mmCIF file of C-alpha atoms in Angstrom:
data_model
loop_
_atom_site.group_PDB
_atom_site.id
_atom_site.type_symbol
_atom_site.label_atom_id
_atom_site.label_comp_id
_atom_site.label_asym_id
_atom_site.label_seq_id
_atom_site.Cartn_x
_atom_site.Cartn_y
_atom_site.Cartn_z
ATOM 1 C CA UNK A 1 -18.903 -6.823 46.283
ATOM 2 C CA UNK A 2 -22.271 -6.582 48.003
ATOM 3 C CA UNK A 3 -23.911 -7.598 44.737
ATOM 4 C CA UNK A 4 -21.878 -10.821 44.610
ATOM 5 C CA UNK A 5 -22.574 -11.576 48.273
ATOM 6 C CA UNK A 6 -26.302 -11.092 47.721
ATOM 7 C CA UNK A 7 -26.490 -14.379 45.797
ATOM 8 C CA UNK A 8 -25.777 -16.358 48.982
ATOM 9 C CA UNK A 9 -26.456 -14.010 51.889
ATOM 10 C CA UNK A 10 -29.999 -12.663 52.473
ATOM 11 C CA UNK A 11 -28.684 -9.826 54.650
ATOM 12 C CA UNK A 12 -26.444 -8.656 51.825
ATOM 13 C CA UNK A 13 -29.385 -8.907 49.444
ATOM 14 C CA UNK A 14 -31.424 -6.696 51.757
ATOM 15 C CA UNK A 15 -28.587 -4.176 52.046
ATOM 16 C CA UNK A 16 -28.304 -4.035 48.284
ATOM 17 C CA UNK A 17 -32.005 -3.308 47.990
ATOM 18 C CA UNK A 18 -32.058 -0.335 50.337
ATOM 19 C CA UNK A 19 -28.559 1.158 50.089
ATOM 20 C CA UNK A 20 -26.941 2.988 47.145
ATOM 21 C CA UNK A 21 -23.965 0.767 46.325
ATOM 22 C CA UNK A 22 -22.514 2.269 43.167
ATOM 23 C CA UNK A 23 -22.608 5.442 41.118
ATOM 24 C CA UNK A 24 -21.890 6.169 37.469
ATOM 25 C CA UNK A 25 -19.946 9.254 38.575
ATOM 26 C CA UNK A 26 -16.558 8.921 40.317
ATOM 27 C CA UNK A 27 -15.910 10.737 43.575
ATOM 28 C CA UNK A 28 -19.466 10.737 44.942
ATOM 29 C CA UNK A 29 -18.701 8.943 48.227
ATOM 30 C CA UNK A 30 -18.231 11.838 50.663
ATOM 31 C CA UNK A 31 -17.887 9.823 53.866
ATOM 32 C CA UNK A 32 -17.884 6.246 55.222
ATOM 33 C CA UNK A 33 -21.125 4.385 54.452
ATOM 34 C CA UNK A 34 -22.009 1.555 56.827
ATOM 35 C CA UNK A 35 -23.639 -1.485 55.216
ATOM 36 C CA UNK A 36 -25.125 -4.312 57.275
ATOM 37 C CA UNK A 37 -24.140 -7.109 54.930
ATOM 38 C CA UNK A 38 -23.369 -10.141 57.135
ATOM 39 C CA UNK A 39 -25.541 -12.605 59.053
ATOM 40 C CA UNK A 40 -23.097 -12.476 61.964
ATOM 41 C CA UNK A 41 -23.682 -8.758 62.436
ATOM 42 C CA UNK A 42 -20.377 -7.540 61.014
ATOM 43 C CA UNK A 43 -20.322 -4.314 59.031
ATOM 44 C CA UNK A 44 -19.095 -3.500 55.538
ATOM 45 C CA UNK A 45 -17.921 0.074 54.937
ATOM 46 C CA UNK A 46 -17.721 1.959 51.668
ATOM 47 C CA UNK A 47 -15.151 4.742 52.019
ATOM 48 C CA UNK A 48 -14.213 7.732 49.843
ATOM 49 C CA UNK A 49 -11.496 7.177 47.281
ATOM 50 C CA UNK A 50 -8.128 8.896 47.383
ATOM 51 C CA UNK A 51 -8.252 12.494 46.175
ATOM 52 C CA UNK A 52 -5.910 12.958 43.209
ATOM 53 C CA UNK A 53 -5.339 16.665 42.691
ATOM 54 C CA UNK A 54 -3.735 16.206 39.258
ATOM 55 C CA UNK A 55 -6.840 14.749 37.576
ATOM 56 C CA UNK A 56 -9.447 16.696 35.608
ATOM 57 C CA UNK A 57 -12.139 15.629 38.093
ATOM 58 C CA UNK A 58 -10.385 17.711 40.758
ATOM 59 C CA UNK A 59 -10.716 20.982 38.834
ATOM 60 C CA UNK A 60 -14.185 20.867 37.243
ATOM 61 C CA UNK A 61 -17.447 21.732 38.988
ATOM 62 C CA UNK A 62 -19.189 18.790 40.661
ATOM 63 C CA UNK A 63 -22.167 19.161 38.307
ATOM 64 C CA UNK A 64 -19.812 18.684 35.344
ATOM 65 C CA UNK A 65 -18.353 15.400 36.640
ATOM 66 C CA UNK A 66 -20.808 13.204 34.667
ATOM 67 C CA UNK A 67 -19.327 14.630 31.453
ATOM 68 C CA UNK A 68 -15.973 13.035 32.345
ATOM 69 C CA UNK A 69 -17.400 9.558 32.944
ATOM 70 C CA UNK A 70 -17.279 7.256 29.881
ATOM 71 C CA UNK A 71 -20.749 5.950 29.053
ATOM 72 C CA UNK A 72 -19.714 3.398 26.425
ATOM 73 C CA UNK A 73 -16.691 1.847 24.738
ATOM 74 C CA UNK A 74 -14.109 4.455 23.790
ATOM 75 C CA UNK A 75 -13.861 5.195 20.088
ATOM 76 C CA UNK A 76 -11.252 7.560 18.750
ATOM 77 C CA UNK A 77 -12.018 10.813 16.941
ATOM 78 C CA UNK A 78 -9.312 11.603 14.402
ATOM 79 C CA UNK A 79 -8.139 14.956 13.067
ATOM 80 C CA UNK A 80 -7.664 16.561 10.605
ATOM 81 C CA UNK A 81 -11.047 16.406 8.965
ATOM 82 C CA UNK A 82 -12.212 18.111 5.806
ATOM 83 C CA UNK A 83 -14.403 20.439 7.864
ATOM 84 C CA UNK A 84 -12.310 22.883 9.906
ATOM 85 C CA UNK A 85 -13.786 25.617 12.077
ATOM 86 C CA UNK A 86 -12.963 29.212 11.311
ATOM 87 C CA UNK A 87 -12.414 31.778 14.042
ATOM 88 C CA UNK A 88 -16.085 31.769 15.020
ATOM 89 C CA UNK A 89 -16.319 27.981 15.080
ATOM 90 C CA UNK A 90 -18.113 27.572 11.757
ATOM 91 C CA UNK A 91 -17.292 27.366 8.091
ATOM 92 C CA UNK A 92 -14.589 25.661 6.063
ATOM 93 C CA UNK A 93 -10.926 26.314 5.588
ATOM 94 C CA UNK A 94 -8.343 24.856 3.249
ATOM 95 C CA UNK A 95 -6.472 22.140 5.149
ATOM 96 C CA UNK A 96 -3.902 21.248 2.478
ATOM 97 C CA UNK A 97 -1.065 21.989 4.917
ATOM 98 C CA UNK A 98 -2.213 19.285 7.308
ATOM 99 C CA UNK A 99 -2.386 20.185 10.979
ATOM 100 C CA UNK A 100 0.329 22.844 10.904
ATOM 101 C CA UNK A 101 -0.928 26.161 12.249
ATOM 102 C CA UNK A 102 -4.063 24.765 13.881
ATOM 103 C CA UNK A 103 -5.292 24.391 17.455
ATOM 104 C CA UNK A 104 -7.634 21.660 18.654
ATOM 105 C CA UNK A 105 -9.892 22.174 21.681
ATOM 106 C CA UNK A 106 -11.088 19.139 23.638
ATOM 107 C CA UNK A 107 -14.130 20.618 25.324
ATOM 108 C CA UNK A 108 -13.043 23.519 27.498
ATOM 109 C CA UNK A 109 -10.410 21.404 29.253
ATOM 110 C CA UNK A 110 -7.617 20.866 26.723
ATOM 111 C CA UNK A 111 -6.042 22.870 23.927
ATOM 112 C CA UNK A 112 -3.440 21.411 21.563
ATOM 113 C CA UNK A 113 -1.438 23.763 19.328
ATOM 114 C CA UNK A 114 0.280 22.058 16.389
ATOM 115 C CA UNK A 115 3.499 23.948 15.709
ATOM 116 C CA UNK A 116 5.101 21.396 13.414
ATOM 117 C CA UNK A 117 3.806 18.182 11.885
ATOM 118 C CA UNK A 118 4.362 15.960 8.897
ATOM 119 C CA UNK A 119 1.913 16.617 6.035
ATOM 120 C CA UNK A 120 -0.151 13.533 6.901
ATOM 121 C CA UNK A 121 0.128 13.626 10.706
ATOM 122 C CA UNK A 122 -3.085 12.639 12.457
ATOM 123 C CA UNK A 123 -4.185 13.097 16.084
ATOM 124 C CA UNK A 124 -6.762 10.662 17.473
ATOM 125 C CA UNK A 125 -8.595 11.577 20.691
ATOM 126 C CA UNK A 126 -9.803 8.869 23.093
ATOM 127 C CA UNK A 127 -12.076 10.049 25.887
ATOM 128 C CA UNK A 128 -15.669 10.854 26.896
ATOM 129 C CA UNK A 129 -17.981 11.381 23.930
ATOM 130 C CA UNK A 130 -19.739 14.248 25.703
ATOM 131 C CA UNK A 131 -16.679 16.481 25.227
ATOM 132 C CA UNK A 132 -16.884 17.966 21.755
ATOM 133 C CA UNK A 133 -13.706 18.588 19.779
ATOM 134 C CA UNK A 134 -13.209 21.745 17.709
ATOM 135 C CA UNK A 135 -10.344 22.689 15.415
ATOM 136 C CA UNK A 136 -9.505 26.318 14.599
ATOM 137 C CA UNK A 137 -6.516 28.237 13.199
ATOM 138 C CA UNK A 138 -4.046 28.957 16.000
ATOM 139 C CA UNK A 139 -4.037 32.701 15.280
ATOM 140 C CA UNK A 140 -7.727 32.850 16.278
ATOM 141 C CA UNK A 141 -7.589 30.252 19.082
ATOM 142 C CA UNK A 142 -7.352 32.697 22.019
ATOM 143 C CA UNK A 143 -10.341 34.699 20.833
ATOM 144 C CA UNK A 144 -12.305 31.530 20.048
ATOM 145 C CA UNK A 145 -11.709 30.140 23.548
ATOM 146 C CA UNK A 146 -12.660 33.353 25.338
ATOM 147 C CA UNK A 147 -15.868 33.579 23.329
ATOM 148 C CA UNK A 148 -16.967 29.933 23.426
ATOM 149 C CA UNK A 149 -15.812 28.604 26.818
ATOM 150 C CA UNK A 150 -18.923 27.613 28.749
ATOM 151 C CA UNK A 151 -21.012 27.687 25.556
ATOM 152 C CA UNK A 152 -19.538 25.578 22.756
ATOM 153 C CA UNK A 153 -16.496 24.491 24.760
ATOM 154 C CA UNK A 154 -17.722 22.607 27.835
ATOM 155 C CA UNK A 155 -17.012 21.864 30.636
ATOM 156 C CA UNK A 156 -17.211 24.348 32.311
ATOM 157 C CA UNK A 157 -20.931 24.567 31.569
ATOM 158 C CA UNK A 158 -22.782 27.871 31.591
ATOM 159 C CA UNK A 159 -21.737 31.500 31.862
ATOM 160 C CA UNK A 160 -21.560 31.552 35.666
ATOM 161 C CA UNK A 161 -19.092 28.663 35.842
ATOM 162 C CA UNK A 162 -17.166 30.029 32.870
ATOM 163 C CA UNK A 163 -16.746 33.381 34.662
ATOM 164 C CA UNK A 164 -15.228 31.546 37.647
ATOM 165 C CA UNK A 165 -13.062 29.317 35.440
ATOM 166 C CA UNK A 166 -9.334 30.024 35.745
ATOM 167 C CA UNK A 167 -8.595 28.831 32.236
ATOM 168 C CA UNK A 168 -5.861 26.621 30.808
ATOM 169 C CA UNK A 169 -2.951 27.772 32.945
ATOM 170 C CA UNK A 170 -0.586 24.819 32.486
ATOM 171 C CA UNK A 171 1.336 24.654 29.222
ATOM 172 C CA UNK A 172 3.718 21.923 28.107
ATOM 173 C CA UNK A 173 5.778 21.899 24.933
ATOM 174 C CA UNK A 174 6.353 18.487 23.362
ATOM 175 C CA UNK A 175 8.923 17.569 20.726
ATOM 176 C CA UNK A 176 8.031 14.094 19.519
ATOM 177 C CA UNK A 177 10.559 12.249 17.377
ATOM 178 C CA UNK A 178 9.161 10.186 14.512
ATOM 179 C CA UNK A 179 11.263 7.082 13.917
ATOM 180 C CA UNK A 180 8.761 4.668 12.370
ATOM 181 C CA UNK A 181 5.852 6.038 10.347
ATOM 182 C CA UNK A 182 4.133 2.649 10.281
ATOM 183 C CA UNK A 183 3.187 2.912 13.953
ATOM 184 C CA UNK A 184 1.976 5.741 16.226
ATOM 185 C CA UNK A 185 4.774 7.836 17.672
ATOM 186 C CA UNK A 186 3.290 8.073 21.185
ATOM 187 C CA UNK A 187 0.241 8.794 23.311
ATOM 188 C CA UNK A 188 -0.178 12.153 25.033
ATOM 189 C CA UNK A 189 -2.226 11.355 28.147
ATOM 190 C CA UNK A 190 -4.325 13.940 30.000
ATOM 191 C CA UNK A 191 -4.761 12.856 33.606
ATOM 192 C CA UNK A 192 -8.359 11.959 34.395
ATOM 193 C CA UNK A 193 -9.674 12.546 30.870
ATOM 194 C CA UNK A 194 -8.132 10.334 28.187
ATOM 195 C CA UNK A 195 -5.309 10.374 25.689
ATOM 196 C CA UNK A 196 -4.290 11.595 22.240
ATOM 197 C CA UNK A 197 -2.537 9.206 19.869
ATOM 198 C CA UNK A 198 0.011 10.893 17.610
ATOM 199 C CA UNK A 199 0.171 9.117 14.246
ATOM 200 C CA UNK A 200 2.914 10.609 12.050
ATOM 201 C CA UNK A 201 1.313 9.259 8.864
ATOM 202 C CA UNK A 202 -2.223 8.003 8.304
ATOM 203 C CA UNK A 203 -2.424 4.204 8.168
ATOM 204 C CA UNK A 204 -4.383 4.498 4.928
ATOM 205 C CA UNK A 205 -1.518 6.429 3.387
ATOM 206 C CA UNK A 206 1.215 4.059 4.543
ATOM 207 C CA UNK A 207 -0.525 1.153 2.853
ATOM 208 C CA UNK A 208 -0.963 2.971 -0.453
ATOM 209 C CA UNK A 209 1.927 5.433 -0.715
ATOM 210 C CA UNK A 210 5.403 3.913 -0.532
ATOM 211 C CA UNK A 211 7.060 7.349 -0.454
ATOM 212 C CA UNK A 212 5.433 8.052 2.917
ATOM 213 C CA UNK A 213 7.272 5.132 4.500
ATOM 214 C CA UNK A 214 10.569 6.934 4.179
ATOM 215 C CA UNK A 215 9.306 10.056 5.925
ATOM 216 C CA UNK A 216 10.731 10.940 9.320
ATOM 217 C CA UNK A 217 11.122 14.001 11.461
ATOM 218 C CA UNK A 218 9.468 15.542 14.492
ATOM 219 C CA UNK A 219 6.034 16.632 15.647
ATOM 220 C CA UNK A 220 5.969 19.732 17.855
ATOM 221 C CA UNK A 221 2.921 20.316 20.050
ATOM 222 C CA UNK A 222 1.969 22.705 22.834
ATOM 223 C CA UNK A 223 -0.641 21.236 25.187
ATOM 224 C CA UNK A 224 -2.653 23.506 27.519
ATOM 225 C CA UNK A 225 -4.673 22.177 30.483
ATOM 226 C CA UNK A 226 -6.037 23.576 33.760
ATOM 227 C CA UNK A 227 -3.616 23.806 36.654
ATOM 228 C CA UNK A 228 -2.580 21.320 38.199
ATOM 229 C CA UNK A 229 -3.719 18.659 35.694
ATOM 230 C CA UNK A 230 -0.831 16.476 34.528
ATOM 231 C CA UNK A 231 0.263 15.826 30.946
ATOM 232 C CA UNK A 232 2.531 12.889 30.228
ATOM 233 C CA UNK A 233 3.856 11.091 27.172
ATOM 234 C CA UNK A 234 3.873 7.302 26.993
ATOM 235 C CA UNK A 235 4.306 4.516 24.462
ATOM 236 C CA UNK A 236 1.192 4.154 22.283
ATOM 237 C CA UNK A 237 -1.516 1.734 23.365
ATOM 238 C CA UNK A 238 -2.497 -0.781 20.667
ATOM 239 C CA UNK A 239 -6.196 -0.050 20.144
ATOM 240 C CA UNK A 240 -8.498 -2.292 18.107
ATOM 241 C CA UNK A 241 -7.569 -4.281 15.030
ATOM 242 C CA UNK A 242 -5.251 -1.579 13.729
ATOM 243 C CA UNK A 243 -3.175 -1.827 16.904
ATOM 244 C CA UNK A 244 -2.587 -5.520 16.281
ATOM 245 C CA UNK A 245 -0.995 -4.654 12.934
ATOM 246 C CA UNK A 246 1.912 -2.686 14.409
ATOM 247 C CA UNK A 247 2.268 -3.787 18.038
ATOM 248 C CA UNK A 248 5.394 -5.764 18.919
ATOM 249 C CA UNK A 249 6.400 -6.803 22.411
ATOM 250 C CA UNK A 250 9.817 -5.646 23.568
ATOM 251 C CA UNK A 251 11.765 -5.578 26.796
ATOM 252 C CA UNK A 252 12.340 -2.292 28.612
ATOM 253 C CA UNK A 253 15.569 -0.472 27.899
ATOM 254 C CA UNK A 254 18.032 0.190 30.715
ATOM 255 C CA UNK A 255 16.893 3.813 30.927
ATOM 256 C CA UNK A 256 13.220 2.781 31.058
ATOM 257 C CA UNK A 257 14.024 0.294 33.818
ATOM 258 C CA UNK A 258 15.841 3.029 35.714
ATOM 259 C CA UNK A 259 12.954 5.498 35.360
ATOM 260 C CA UNK A 260 10.307 2.916 36.233
ATOM 261 C CA UNK A 261 8.753 3.443 39.702
ATOM 262 C CA UNK A 262 10.193 1.045 42.271
ATOM 263 C CA UNK A 263 7.883 -1.026 44.459
ATOM 264 C CA UNK A 264 9.087 -1.982 47.937
ATOM 265 C CA UNK A 265 7.376 -4.750 49.892
#
């Protein structure tokens, strides 16, 4: 706001020159900041935002907050890939069974166990690029996390913060019904971090393999996050050109209207 005012008001321009107006990291305003931004002597105040305890930013160390801030346009990272980590985070493993029996770590903040999936199910992660994603067999996932949290799996960053880290205490089991393989089944959103798009069948496969179009079933996931970070399932967001291929506008159902938060004026 002060930046826009600076074009016409010399006082605002002066305030912009000598006062920190914005930060790349959310949650850095600790108290009211007075800004002399008007010729008439009035004051402009920048105040702290509302603390949301259910977001990832509320549970990580303040020095790790920059890792949660997107630095560029979000681009999804899809799994499975041909390279799959073994129990020590390196090496290759046969992935002919798709995602079944694997766990995916999103930094040290999220773990997704795939209990049941269609052979061509794909998970696409949208979030900060600084959080690396690692995929390991579920039977070695506990050991892998204990060994690599604070090292390969960050945040938390460093041994000292990892020793104080309470771990991924919240667990939610998801049973996602697949009704149309030509569009994503849903998004699994992690509050304050990003979301995971659940695609029952790869779009490349649906365009080339007609037998895949008749596939249906369920995807069963277990998602682990720090307490009290929220996990919620929503309709998939149409992202990029591929989203335009399957997105269709529809009205809310009666149940969705009933569950929708009510606004009172």
